[in-house]
mmCIF file of C-alpha atoms in Angstrom:
data_model
loop_
_atom_site.group_PDB
_atom_site.id
_atom_site.type_symbol
_atom_site.label_atom_id
_atom_site.label_comp_id
_atom_site.label_asym_id
_atom_site.label_seq_id
_atom_site.Cartn_x
_atom_site.Cartn_y
_atom_site.Cartn_z
ATOM 1 C CA UNK A 1 7.952 1.587 -7.297
ATOM 2 C CA UNK A 2 7.699 4.674 -9.271
ATOM 3 C CA UNK A 3 4.264 6.969 -9.028
ATOM 4 C CA UNK A 4 3.245 8.856 -11.512
ATOM 5 C CA UNK A 5 2.451 12.329 -11.458
ATOM 6 C CA UNK A 6 -0.809 14.183 -13.556
ATOM 7 C CA UNK A 7 1.801 17.281 -13.699
ATOM 8 C CA UNK A 8 4.549 15.437 -15.611
ATOM 9 C CA UNK A 9 4.018 14.308 -19.550
ATOM 10 C CA UNK A 10 6.413 12.513 -21.424
ATOM 11 C CA UNK A 11 8.405 9.436 -20.001
ATOM 12 C CA UNK A 12 10.586 9.393 -16.763
ATOM 13 C CA UNK A 13 13.862 7.376 -16.441
ATOM 14 C CA UNK A 14 14.031 3.970 -17.453
ATOM 15 C CA UNK A 15 11.528 4.739 -20.157
ATOM 16 C CA UNK A 16 8.571 4.170 -17.797
ATOM 17 C CA UNK A 17 5.710 6.292 -19.012
ATOM 18 C CA UNK A 18 4.692 9.560 -16.105
ATOM 19 C CA UNK A 19 0.674 9.849 -17.088
ATOM 20 C CA UNK A 20 -0.985 6.782 -16.614
ATOM 21 C CA UNK A 21 -0.877 4.350 -19.388
ATOM 22 C CA UNK A 22 -2.717 1.310 -20.061
ATOM 23 C CA UNK A 23 -0.421 -1.630 -20.419
ATOM 24 C CA UNK A 24 0.770 -3.755 -23.610
ATOM 25 C CA UNK A 25 2.153 -6.767 -23.955
ATOM 26 C CA UNK A 26 0.758 -10.181 -24.712
ATOM 27 C CA UNK A 27 -0.803 -12.087 -21.906
ATOM 28 C CA UNK A 28 1.713 -15.114 -20.689
ATOM 29 C CA UNK A 29 -0.417 -15.861 -17.720
ATOM 30 C CA UNK A 30 -3.211 -15.131 -15.550
ATOM 31 C CA UNK A 31 -2.970 -16.153 -11.432
ATOM 32 C CA UNK A 32 -6.267 -15.451 -9.072
ATOM 33 C CA UNK A 33 -3.851 -13.879 -6.227
ATOM 34 C CA UNK A 34 -0.984 -11.426 -6.789
ATOM 35 C CA UNK A 35 1.325 -13.207 -4.820
ATOM 36 C CA UNK A 36 1.482 -16.194 -7.579
ATOM 37 C CA UNK A 37 1.395 -13.085 -10.093
ATOM 38 C CA UNK A 38 4.588 -12.487 -8.482
ATOM 39 C CA UNK A 39 5.561 -15.853 -8.134
ATOM 40 C CA UNK A 40 5.883 -15.909 -11.949
ATOM 41 C CA UNK A 41 7.510 -13.120 -12.684
ATOM 42 C CA UNK A 42 10.131 -14.461 -9.724
ATOM 43 C CA UNK A 43 10.104 -17.223 -11.315
ATOM 44 C CA UNK A 44 11.339 -15.689 -14.538
ATOM 45 C CA UNK A 45 13.766 -13.794 -13.029
ATOM 46 C CA UNK A 46 15.438 -16.531 -11.392
ATOM 47 C CA UNK A 47 15.584 -18.009 -14.903
ATOM 48 C CA UNK A 48 17.788 -15.344 -16.464
ATOM 49 C CA UNK A 49 14.744 -13.360 -18.573
ATOM 50 C CA UNK A 50 14.555 -9.886 -18.944
ATOM 51 C CA UNK A 51 11.563 -9.163 -16.193
ATOM 52 C CA UNK A 52 12.148 -5.093 -17.380
ATOM 53 C CA UNK A 53 10.006 -7.027 -19.936
ATOM 54 C CA UNK A 54 6.984 -7.986 -17.957
ATOM 55 C CA UNK A 55 3.491 -6.309 -16.704
ATOM 56 C CA UNK A 56 1.404 -7.504 -14.334
ATOM 57 C CA UNK A 57 -2.296 -6.284 -14.675
ATOM 58 C CA UNK A 58 -4.685 -5.937 -11.921
ATOM 59 C CA UNK A 59 -7.998 -7.025 -13.778
ATOM 60 C CA UNK A 60 -11.580 -6.528 -12.659
ATOM 61 C CA UNK A 61 -10.838 -4.606 -9.521
ATOM 62 C CA UNK A 62 -12.713 -4.074 -6.034
ATOM 63 C CA UNK A 63 -12.727 -1.672 -3.293
ATOM 64 C CA UNK A 64 -13.025 -4.264 -0.297
ATOM 65 C CA UNK A 65 -13.850 -2.271 2.722
ATOM 66 C CA UNK A 66 -13.293 -4.718 5.623
ATOM 67 C CA UNK A 67 -15.082 -3.657 9.156
ATOM 68 C CA UNK A 68 -12.530 -3.548 12.063
ATOM 69 C CA UNK A 69 -15.035 -3.066 14.631
ATOM 70 C CA UNK A 70 -17.839 -0.680 16.127
ATOM 71 C CA UNK A 71 -16.745 3.146 16.925
ATOM 72 C CA UNK A 72 -17.067 4.307 20.724
ATOM 73 C CA UNK A 73 -16.400 6.988 22.702
ATOM 74 C CA UNK A 74 -14.009 4.848 24.424
ATOM 75 C CA UNK A 75 -12.490 3.610 21.012
ATOM 76 C CA UNK A 76 -12.251 7.342 19.264
ATOM 77 C CA UNK A 77 -10.941 9.349 22.279
ATOM 78 C CA UNK A 78 -8.017 5.885 22.832
ATOM 79 C CA UNK A 79 -6.989 6.603 18.845
ATOM 80 C CA UNK A 80 -7.197 10.742 19.928
ATOM 81 C CA UNK A 81 -4.683 10.125 22.580
ATOM 82 C CA UNK A 82 -2.586 7.710 21.139
ATOM 83 C CA UNK A 83 -2.116 10.009 17.519
ATOM 84 C CA UNK A 84 -2.095 13.162 19.886
ATOM 85 C CA UNK A 85 1.117 11.587 21.918
ATOM 86 C CA UNK A 86 2.954 10.718 19.241
ATOM 87 C CA UNK A 87 2.318 14.559 17.663
ATOM 88 C CA UNK A 88 3.150 15.532 20.743
ATOM 89 C CA UNK A 89 6.590 13.683 21.330
ATOM 90 C CA UNK A 90 7.603 14.585 18.377
ATOM 91 C CA UNK A 91 7.247 18.748 18.552
ATOM 92 C CA UNK A 92 8.727 18.161 22.157
ATOM 93 C CA UNK A 93 11.859 16.536 20.591
ATOM 94 C CA UNK A 94 12.031 19.286 18.297
ATOM 95 C CA UNK A 95 11.706 21.930 20.893
ATOM 96 C CA UNK A 96 14.187 19.950 22.970
ATOM 97 C CA UNK A 97 16.743 19.848 20.917
ATOM 98 C CA UNK A 98 16.629 23.640 19.703
ATOM 99 C CA UNK A 99 16.127 25.024 23.093
ATOM 100 C CA UNK A 100 18.244 25.080 25.843
ATOM 101 C CA UNK A 101 16.393 24.098 29.298
ATOM 102 C CA UNK A 102 15.401 21.154 30.494
ATOM 103 C CA UNK A 103 15.628 18.198 27.658
ATOM 104 C CA UNK A 104 13.062 15.775 29.215
ATOM 105 C CA UNK A 105 10.678 18.752 30.207
ATOM 106 C CA UNK A 106 10.640 19.473 26.504
ATOM 107 C CA UNK A 107 9.142 16.267 25.521
ATOM 108 C CA UNK A 108 7.115 15.985 29.209
ATOM 109 C CA UNK A 109 5.061 19.390 28.183
ATOM 110 C CA UNK A 110 4.887 17.947 23.956
ATOM 111 C CA UNK A 111 3.638 14.810 25.301
ATOM 112 C CA UNK A 112 1.098 16.378 27.538
ATOM 113 C CA UNK A 113 -0.213 18.594 25.107
ATOM 114 C CA UNK A 114 -0.258 16.260 22.506
ATOM 115 C CA UNK A 115 -2.478 13.779 23.992
ATOM 116 C CA UNK A 116 -4.747 16.751 25.264
ATOM 117 C CA UNK A 117 -5.079 17.849 22.494
ATOM 118 C CA UNK A 118 -5.507 14.652 20.091
ATOM 119 C CA UNK A 119 -8.213 14.155 22.874
ATOM 120 C CA UNK A 120 -10.415 17.574 21.932
ATOM 121 C CA UNK A 121 -10.204 16.793 18.178
ATOM 122 C CA UNK A 122 -11.013 12.998 18.867
ATOM 123 C CA UNK A 123 -13.884 14.242 20.686
ATOM 124 C CA UNK A 124 -15.128 16.958 18.718
ATOM 125 C CA UNK A 125 -15.444 15.289 15.818
ATOM 126 C CA UNK A 126 -16.989 12.108 16.602
ATOM 127 C CA UNK A 127 -19.847 14.379 18.313
ATOM 128 C CA UNK A 128 -20.360 16.324 15.124
ATOM 129 C CA UNK A 129 -20.450 13.399 12.899
ATOM 130 C CA UNK A 130 -22.718 11.215 15.457
ATOM 131 C CA UNK A 131 -25.403 9.876 14.092
ATOM 132 C CA UNK A 132 -24.997 11.187 10.725
ATOM 133 C CA UNK A 133 -22.420 9.053 10.027
ATOM 134 C CA UNK A 134 -21.630 5.221 10.112
ATOM 135 C CA UNK A 135 -20.632 3.859 13.488
ATOM 136 C CA UNK A 136 -17.684 1.316 12.738
ATOM 137 C CA UNK A 137 -14.504 1.720 11.678
ATOM 138 C CA UNK A 138 -12.797 -0.173 8.639
ATOM 139 C CA UNK A 139 -9.835 -0.053 6.644
ATOM 140 C CA UNK A 140 -10.208 -0.039 2.753
ATOM 141 C CA UNK A 141 -8.262 -1.829 0.116
ATOM 142 C CA UNK A 142 -8.071 -2.027 -3.785
ATOM 143 C CA UNK A 143 -7.872 -5.836 -5.141
ATOM 144 C CA UNK A 144 -8.247 -7.717 -8.623
ATOM 145 C CA UNK A 145 -10.302 -10.724 -9.780
ATOM 146 C CA UNK A 146 -7.658 -11.430 -11.435
ATOM 147 C CA UNK A 147 -4.034 -10.669 -12.287
ATOM 148 C CA UNK A 148 -2.621 -11.180 -15.824
ATOM 149 C CA UNK A 149 1.187 -11.094 -16.972
ATOM 150 C CA UNK A 150 1.615 -9.433 -19.878
ATOM 151 C CA UNK A 151 5.419 -9.315 -21.886
ATOM 152 C CA UNK A 152 6.260 -7.170 -24.708
ATOM 153 C CA UNK A 153 5.873 -9.483 -27.896
ATOM 154 C CA UNK A 154 9.613 -9.590 -28.819
ATOM 155 C CA UNK A 155 10.225 -11.894 -26.388
ATOM 156 C CA UNK A 156 6.424 -13.386 -24.566
ATOM 157 C CA UNK A 157 7.217 -16.653 -26.552
ATOM 158 C CA UNK A 158 10.469 -17.089 -24.362
ATOM 159 C CA UNK A 159 9.229 -16.265 -20.858
ATOM 160 C CA UNK A 160 5.212 -18.375 -21.933
ATOM 161 C CA UNK A 161 7.654 -21.295 -22.238
ATOM 162 C CA UNK A 162 9.646 -20.613 -18.917
ATOM 163 C CA UNK A 163 6.306 -19.930 -17.248
ATOM 164 C CA UNK A 164 5.103 -23.587 -17.982
ATOM 165 C CA UNK A 165 8.038 -25.159 -17.088
ATOM 166 C CA UNK A 166 7.061 -23.602 -13.364
ATOM 167 C CA UNK A 167 3.412 -24.454 -13.819
ATOM 168 C CA UNK A 168 5.051 -28.567 -14.318
ATOM 169 C CA UNK A 169 7.106 -27.758 -10.789
ATOM 170 C CA UNK A 170 5.639 -29.794 -8.122
ATOM 171 C CA UNK A 171 4.731 -27.724 -5.015
ATOM 172 C CA UNK A 172 6.477 -27.444 -1.946
ATOM 173 C CA UNK A 173 6.480 -30.159 -0.144
ATOM 174 C CA UNK A 174 4.509 -28.650 3.590
ATOM 175 C CA UNK A 175 5.671 -30.013 6.930
#
């Protein structure tokens, strides 16, 4: 997967544009889910089709926010302690590698200091925003209403014929 940069111009390796560019090509299929569109491109690849001519385009984009749960002091402090512990372990590991004193002591010191600082920063952040913002945690995801598969005109007809064969295949048997 290539991520474009707003600072570079021209084309990257493989001829892909560096800046966000509208997709080109003719539609060869439209699917309700990304998994179905991916399955169609996989089928084309298995059929020895040049998939470098193919693009999957999400249409009618939506930001879906799924609520995970209510925020509470316990949840906030627990999350802060865990994230602080990971950072503290990493810092303790680095310190233990470069200091000639007890490796385990450096690791334990990093863990304890990480947990304490994680608790402190989480508590300060939550207490300052309490009542001014929402009291729930959530996860956001960008999804599309449908996924169109486009192909460059030079091979679009061949791709349509292959995908028509895929549509005629019976679904796999479930047990």
